[in-house]
Each structure stands twice: as structure tokens, then as C-alpha cells.
Coordinates of C-alpha atoms and ligand atoms in Angstrom, one line a residue:
X300 CA -78.4 -15.4 -10.9
X301 CA -81.7 -14.2 -9.0
X302 CA -82.4 -10.5 -8.4
X303 CA -83.1 -10.3 -4.6
X304 CA -84.8 -7.9 -2.4
X305 CA -83.3 -8.2 1.3
X306 CA -85.5 -6.7 4.1
X307 CA -83.6 -6.8 7.2
X308 CA -80.2 -6.8 7.7
X309 CA -79.6 -6.9 11.3
X310 CA -76.7 -10.0 12.7
X311 CA -78.4 -12.4 10.8
X312 CA -79.8 -10.6 7.6
X313 CA -76.9 -8.7 7.3
X314 CA -74.1 -12.0 6.9
X315 CA -76.7 -13.9 5.1
X316 CA -77.1 -11.3 2.3
X317 CA -73.7 -10.8 2.2
X318 CA -73.8 -14.8 1.4
X319 CA -76.2 -14.2 -1.7
X320 CA -74.2 -11.8 -3.0
X321 CA -70.9 -14.1 -2.6
X322 CA -72.4 -16.9 -4.9
X323 CA -73.1 -14.2 -7.8
X324 CA -76.9 -12.9 -6.8
X325 CA -77.7 -9.1 -7.3
X326 CA -79.1 -8.3 -3.9
X327 CA -80.9 -4.7 -2.9
X328 CA -81.4 -4.3 0.6
X329 CA -83.1 -2.4 3.2
X330 CA -83.2 -1.9 6.9
X331 CA -84.4 0.9 9.0
X332 CA -81.5 0.8 11.0
X333 CA -78.7 3.1 8.7
X334 CA -75.8 1.5 10.6
X335 CA -77.1 -2.1 9.3
X336 CA -77.7 -1.0 5.7
X337 CA -74.3 0.6 5.7
X338 CA -72.8 -2.3 7.2
X339 CA -74.4 -4.8 4.7
X340 CA -73.3 -2.2 1.7
X341 CA -69.9 -3.4 2.6
X342 CA -70.4 -6.8 1.8
X343 CA -71.6 -5.9 -1.4
X344 CA -75.8 -5.6 -0.9
X345 CA -77.3 -2.7 -2.7
X346 CA -78.7 -0.1 -0.4
X347 CA -82.6 0.8 -1.2
X348 CA -84.3 3.6 0.1
X349 CA -87.1 1.8 1.0
X350 CA -89.0 -1.4 0.4
X351 CA -90.8 -0.4 -2.9
X352 CA -87.4 0.1 -4.3
X353 CA -85.5 -2.7 -3.1
X354 CA -88.5 -5.3 -4.5
X355 CA -88.5 -3.4 -7.9
X356 CA -87.6 -5.7 -10.6
X357 CA -86.8 -9.0 -7.9
X358 CA -87.6 -12.3 -8.4
X359 CA -87.4 -13.4 -4.7
X360 CA -87.7 -11.1 -1.8
X361 CA -86.3 -12.7 1.3
X362 CA -86.9 -11.1 4.8
X363 CA -85.2 -11.6 8.4
X364 CA -87.3 -9.5 10.9
X365 CA -87.7 -10.0 14.6
X366 CA -91.0 -10.8 15.1
X367 CA -94.4 -12.0 13.3
X368 CA -96.1 -8.2 13.5
X369 CA -93.0 -7.3 11.3
X370 CA -93.3 -9.6 8.5
X371 CA -97.0 -9.2 8.4
X372 CA -96.5 -5.4 8.4
X373 CA -94.2 -5.7 5.4
X374 CA -96.2 -8.2 3.8
X375 CA -99.6 -6.6 4.3
X376 CA -98.7 -2.7 4.5
X377 CA -95.7 -1.5 2.5
X378 CA -97.2 -2.1 -0.8
X379 CA -94.3 -4.6 -1.8
X380 CA -96.7 -6.9 -3.7
X381 CA -97.6 -4.6 -6.2
X382 CA -93.9 -3.9 -6.5
X383 CA -93.4 -7.1 -7.5
X384 CA -94.5 -9.3 -10.6
X385 CA -97.0 -12.2 -9.9
X386 CA -95.6 -15.2 -9.2
X387 CA -92.6 -13.7 -7.1
X388 CA -91.2 -16.0 -4.7
X389 CA -91.4 -14.9 -0.8
X390 CA -89.1 -16.7 1.4
X391 CA -89.7 -15.5 5.5
X392 CA -86.7 -16.5 7.1
X393 CA -87.4 -14.8 10.8
X394 CA -88.3 -16.7 13.4
X395 CA -92.0 -16.2 14.3
X396 CA -95.4 -17.5 15.9
X397 CA -96.7 -20.1 13.6
X398 CA -100.4 -18.3 13.2
X399 CA -98.2 -15.1 11.8
X400 CA -96.4 -17.6 9.4
X401 CA -99.6 -19.4 7.8
X402 CA -101.2 -15.5 7.7
X403 CA -98.2 -14.5 5.4
X404 CA -98.7 -17.4 3.3
X405 CA -102.2 -16.6 2.7
X406 CA -101.3 -13.0 2.2
X407 CA -98.6 -14.0 -0.7
X408 CA -101.4 -16.4 -2.3
X409 CA -104.0 -14.0 -2.3
X410 CA -101.7 -11.5 -3.6
X411 CA -100.7 -14.4 -6.7
X412 CA -97.5 -15.2 -5.3
X413 CA -95.1 -18.0 -4.1
X414 CA -94.3 -18.4 -0.5
X415 CA -92.1 -20.1 2.4
X416 CA -91.4 -20.1 5.9
X417 CA -87.7 -20.9 6.2
X418 CA -86.7 -19.7 9.8
X419 CA -83.1 -20.8 10.6
X420 CA -80.5 -22.3 13.0
X421 CA -77.0 -21.9 13.9
X422 CA -76.8 -18.2 15.0
X423 CA -74.5 -15.6 14.0
X424 CA -71.5 -17.8 13.4
X425 CA -73.5 -19.9 10.7
X426 CA -75.1 -16.9 9.0
X427 CA -71.4 -15.4 8.4
X428 CA -70.1 -19.0 7.7
X429 CA -73.4 -19.8 5.7
X430 CA -73.7 -23.2 7.8
X431 CA -76.9 -22.6 8.8
X432 CA -79.5 -25.2 9.0
X433 CA -82.8 -24.0 7.3
X434 CA -86.2 -25.6 7.6
X435 CA -89.0 -24.8 5.2
X436 CA -92.5 -24.5 5.1
X437 CA -94.7 -24.1 1.9
X438 CA -95.7 -26.0 -1.5
X439 CA -93.3 -28.0 -3.0
X440 CA -93.2 -25.3 -6.2
X441 CA -92.5 -22.8 -3.9
X442 CA -89.8 -24.8 -1.8
X443 CA -88.3 -26.1 -5.3
X444 CA -87.8 -22.5 -6.3
X445 CA -86.0 -21.4 -2.8
X446 CA -83.5 -24.5 -2.5
X447 CA -80.8 -23.2 -4.5
X448 CA -81.1 -19.5 -2.6
X449 CA -81.9 -21.3 0.8
X450 CA -78.4 -23.5 0.0
X451 CA -76.2 -20.1 -0.6
X452 CA -76.8 -19.3 2.9
X453 CA -76.8 -22.6 4.7
X454 CA -75.4 -26.2 4.8
X455 CA -78.6 -28.2 5.5
X456 CA -82.1 -27.7 4.0
X457 CA -84.9 -29.4 5.0
X458 CA -88.5 -29.1 3.7
X459 CA -91.0 -29.7 6.6
X460 CA -94.2 -29.3 5.2
X461 CA -97.1 -27.2 4.2
X462 CA -97.4 -23.5 5.3
X463 CA -96.0 -22.8 8.8
X464 CA -94.1 -26.4 9.0
X465 CA -90.4 -24.5 9.0
X466 CA -91.7 -22.3 12.2
X467 CA -93.1 -25.6 13.7
X468 CA -90.0 -27.3 13.5
X469 CA -88.0 -24.4 14.8
X470 CA -89.9 -24.0 17.7
X471 CA -90.3 -27.9 18.7
X472 CA -86.6 -27.9 18.4
X473 CA -85.7 -24.7 20.8
X474 CA -87.9 -26.0 23.3
X475 CA -86.2 -29.3 23.7
X476 CA -82.7 -27.5 23.5
X477 CA -84.0 -25.1 26.6
X478 CA -85.3 -27.9 28.4
X479 CA -82.2 -29.8 28.2
X480 CA -79.7 -27.1 28.7
X481 CA -81.7 -26.7 32.3
X482 CA -81.5 -30.4 32.8
X483 CA -77.7 -30.5 31.7
X484 CA -77.3 -27.2 34.4
X485 CA -79.0 -29.0 37.1
X486 CA -76.8 -32.2 36.5
X487 CA -73.6 -30.1 37.2
X488 CA -74.8 -28.2 40.1
X489 CA -75.7 -31.4 41.6
X490 CA -72.5 -33.0 41.1
X491 CA -71.1 -29.8 42.1
X492 CA -72.8 -30.7 45.3
X493 CA -71.7 -33.9 45.6
X494 CA -68.4 -33.3 45.1
X495 CA -68.0 -35.1 41.7
X496 CA -65.8 -33.0 39.1
X497 CA -67.0 -31.7 36.0
X498 CA -64.7 -33.9 33.8
X499 CA -65.8 -36.8 35.5
X500 CA -69.6 -36.2 35.1
X501 CA -69.0 -35.1 31.5
X502 CA -66.9 -38.2 30.7
X503 CA -69.8 -40.4 32.0
X504 CA -72.9 -38.6 30.7
X505 CA -71.5 -37.9 27.0
X506 CA -70.8 -41.7 26.6
X507 CA -74.0 -42.5 28.6
X508 CA -78.0 -42.1 28.3
X509 CA -77.7 -38.3 29.6
X510 CA -76.0 -37.9 26.3
X511 CA -77.6 -34.4 24.1
X512 CA -76.5 -31.6 22.6
X513 CA -76.7 -29.1 25.1
X514 CA -73.9 -31.6 27.0
X515 CA -71.6 -32.5 24.4
X516 CA -71.5 -29.2 21.9
X517 CA -72.3 -26.8 24.4
X518 CA -71.5 -27.5 27.8
X519 CA -72.1 -25.3 30.6
X520 CA -69.5 -25.4 32.6
X521 CA -65.8 -24.3 31.2
X522 CA -63.3 -27.0 30.2
X523 CA -65.2 -30.2 29.0
X524 CA -66.0 -28.7 25.4
X525 CA -63.3 -25.9 24.8
X526 CA -65.7 -24.0 22.1
X527 CA -68.7 -23.8 24.3
X528 CA -69.6 -20.3 25.5
X529 CA -69.2 -21.2 28.8
X530 CA -65.2 -21.0 28.6
X531 CA -65.6 -17.4 27.1
X532 CA -67.9 -16.0 29.9
X533 CA -70.7 -16.9 28.3
X534 CA -70.0 -14.5 25.4
X535 CA -71.2 -14.7 22.4
X536 CA -73.5 -17.2 21.7
X537 CA -77.3 -17.8 21.6
X538 CA -78.7 -15.2 23.6
X539 CA -80.9 -15.9 26.6
X540 CA -83.3 -13.4 25.2
X541 CA -83.6 -15.2 22.0
X542 CA -84.0 -18.6 24.1
X543 CA -86.9 -17.0 26.1
X544 CA -88.4 -15.6 22.6
X545 CA -88.4 -19.2 21.2
X546 CA -89.9 -20.8 24.3
X547 CA -92.5 -17.9 24.5
X548 CA -93.1 -19.1 20.8
X549 CA -93.3 -22.8 21.4
X550 CA -95.7 -21.8 24.4
X551 CA -98.1 -19.7 22.1
X552 CA -98.2 -22.4 19.7
X553 CA -99.0 -25.4 22.5
X554 CA -101.7 -23.4 23.7
X555 CA -103.2 -22.9 20.4
X556 CA -103.3 -26.6 19.3
X557 CA -104.0 -28.0 23.1
X558 CA -100.5 -29.8 23.3
X559 CA -99.4 -30.5 26.8
X560 CA -95.7 -29.1 27.5
X561 CA -95.3 -28.6 31.2
X562 CA -91.5 -28.6 31.0
X563 CA -91.5 -26.3 28.0
X564 CA -93.6 -23.9 30.0
X565 CA -91.4 -23.9 32.9
X566 CA -88.5 -23.6 31.0
X567 CA -90.0 -20.6 29.3
X568 CA -90.4 -18.9 33.1
X569 CA -87.0 -19.9 34.1
X570 CA -85.0 -18.6 31.2
X571 CA -87.5 -15.1 31.6
X572 CA -86.5 -14.7 35.0
X573 CA -82.7 -15.0 33.7
X574 CA -82.8 -12.9 31.0
X575 CA -84.5 -10.1 33.5
X576 CA -81.7 -10.5 36.2
X577 CA -79.0 -9.2 33.5
X578 CA -78.4 -12.0 31.6
X579 CA -80.5 -10.9 28.2
X580 CA -77.5 -10.8 26.4
X581 CA -75.3 -13.8 27.7
X582 CA -75.5 -17.1 26.0
X583 CA -78.3 -19.2 27.2
X584 CA -76.1 -22.1 28.9
X585 CA -75.3 -19.3 31.6
X586 CA -78.7 -20.1 33.2
X587 CA -76.4 -22.8 35.1
X588 CA -75.5 -19.9 37.0
X589 CA -79.0 -19.0 38.3
X590 CA -79.4 -22.7 39.0
X591 CA -76.2 -22.3 41.2
X592 CA -78.7 -20.0 43.1
X593 CA -75.9 -16.7 41.7
Ligands
LIG198 P1 -81.9 -8.0 14.2 O1 -82.7 -7.2 15.6 O2 -80.0 -8.0 14.5 O3 -82.1 -7.7 13.1 C1 -83.6 -7.4 12.5 C2 -83.3 -6.0 11.6 O4 -84.5 -6.1 11.2 C3 -82.9 -4.9 12.4 O5 -81.7 -4.3 11.8 C4 -84.1 -4.0 12.2 O6 -83.6 -2.4 12.2 C5 -84.6 -4.5 10.7 N1 -86.3 -4.2 10.7 C6 -87.2 -4.3 11.7 N2 -88.5 -4.0 11.1 C7 -88.0 -3.8 9.6 C8 -88.9 -3.0 8.6 N3 -90.0 -3.0 8.6 N4 -88.2 -2.7 7.2 C9 -86.7 -3.1 7.2 N5 -86.0 -3.4 8.2 C10 -86.5 -3.6 9.7 O7 -81.9 -9.9 14.8 P2 -81.3 -10.9 14.3 O8 -80.6 -11.4 15.4 O9 -81.0 -10.6 12.8 O10 -82.6 -12.0 14.1 C11 -83.3 -12.0 13.0 C12 -84.5 -12.9 13.1 O11 -83.2 -14.3 13.0 C13 -85.5 -13.3 14.5 O12 -86.5 -13.3 14.4 C14 -84.6 -13.9 15.3 O13 -85.5 -14.7 16.3 C15 -84.0 -15.2 14.6 N6 -82.6 -15.8 14.9 C16 -81.5 -15.1 15.0 C17 -80.6 -16.0 15.5 C18 -79.1 -15.2 16.2 O14 -78.4 -15.8 16.9 N7 -79.6 -13.8 15.8 C19 -80.5 -17.1 15.4 C20 -81.6 -17.8 14.6 C21 -82.4 -16.8 14.4

């Protein structure tokens, strides 16, 4: 069983750390927020005073932090590489920009560590139920070592390629999701104007060429998919603010790489507008309200 230092015990990190404990691993955790540290302790995570204490004697360090600057700050400024043995495996599960992910790999390699970026998909529900999808970037050696741990927190683990490939897969996937949710929402709003019922549109589109996940798993109107957040006032779910974050990361990556993504750019603007008008915490499928003009 591994000795794991887990840094960032928020909405996602807390349950993920708890699932590692459930699988028999020894997890020492740290978080800037005492409430999150206390909640993780209830899941069997040993609370550490600081990053160096959490990392002492660890075989693996997992980070689950808000943004690229946080991962880089932990890697570059916390003294963590001095607190662990050479060859320790660093797994960054945060969703961050591709450039920071590659820098994190470089910092780890320079310090003699193994590393992978491994963002996740599946939300807080997936983190609780250990059913996340994990998309990893890094060397095969690092991935092979990480895989059994990733399988403790998720049901699907994919090695996407070299350093940063996990983040690339995450933002490409979420760009598809953001754009397709807007397309599905526009179709339902057009149907309403044309007097076509939600059920009729769903029955046709879900078995025709308009079929997509945003329609069949996350339908933005109540009724056709009983488990979609639309049936519960768009709560809980995948917050619009997080969709804005991921679409902005996709746009940064598109600008840096020269990819042309006009629909991704428009989706980023529309979700930002939606989030700024009081919907930051609502599930992203609530964008249908803005499209209706409300
Ligand atoms: P969160 O804000 O709930 O948790 C982040 C935690 O990191 C906080 O508890 C914060 O106190 C802690 N933290 C920040 N800097 C720290 C530091 N230097 N040392 C120790 N702790 C520190 O966020 P979350 O929802 O758990 O998301 C974490 C990551 O997962 C983000 O990158 C997010 O984009 C990604 N993600 C979130 C979801 C979701 O549905 N919430 C889904 C997929 C991916």
C-alpha cells in the first residue's frame, strides 16, 4: 500500500483522498481551508500541518488544486521536492493550462521525480463514487506506476500521451461539451417557438443525427432525462463557472498552438456572460435560460 501526500482537499480532492483511504492507502493531507481538512479527516485522511509534513516519507504526491499557478507554486516554492526521495511519483489531478502542466513536468523531472498530469471528468458525484474518468499525460514509466492509484478514484483511466496530454484531452472534451450544450439549448428554444414539444424533439433528436451527450444525458429541459440537473432547478451539477474556466483554458491553448476554434471562443463568451449574471454556481445546462432571453 502506498504512502500518499494529498494536497488540496476541496470538493473533488476530499472524496478522492477518502477513496484512496478506503482502498487501504495511507493518506496524509493538507489544505489551506481548515474546514476542508477537518472534512477529509472524517474520511480517514491524516491531517498534516503543512506540505512538507504531508510529504515526509511519501511514495506519491497528489495535487488537486484550482489553477496552474497553484500547482506551480506547490512544485516550485513549497520545498516539496526536498521533502521526498528521488523517484517519487507526482500526480497532478487539477484542471490547469497545458503550459503550466508541461512546466510542472519539467520541474519534477529536474528534481529527479516521476510525474503525470491526470485531470479528471465526472464531477463531485464521480469523485464520491470513485467513478471518475482520468486522462493522463507523461511517460509510460510514470503512468504505469500511477495507474493502480488512479483506478482507486475512477472507473476509466486513459494514457493520452506525453507531458500535458491529459490536460489537452480534458479541455478538448469540455470544448465539445460547452459548444454542444449551447447547440442543444438553441434547438429546444427554437422548438418552443415553433410549437414543437420538448418530448417530441427529444424523441427524434436522441435517435437521429442530433444525438449527443448534452442531449441524452444532460438534457437542458426538465422531463426527457429525469436525472439531468434541469429537473432540479439546475442544481447540483457542473457549475457554469467551471465551464467558463475550462473553455478559457481551451482558448488559451488554441491561441498558443494556432488552432482555429471560433465556436469554442463564442461558447467561452456566452458561458462567461451567463455566469456573470448570477448563474456561476448553477449547472451549465442552465444556459438555456439565457438563450430564451431570460
Ligand atoms: P475546490 O476549490 O473545492 O478545492 C481546491 C482546494 O485546494 C481548496 O480546498 C483550497 O483550499 C485548496 N488549496 C488551494 N491552494 C492550496 C495550497 N497551496 N495548499 C493546499 N491547499 C490548497 O475545487 P474543486 O472543485 O475540488 O476542483 C479542484 C480541481 O478539479 C480544479 O482544477 C477543477 O477545475 C477540477 N475539476 C473540478 C470538478 C468539479 O465538478 N468540481 C470536475 C472536474 C475537475
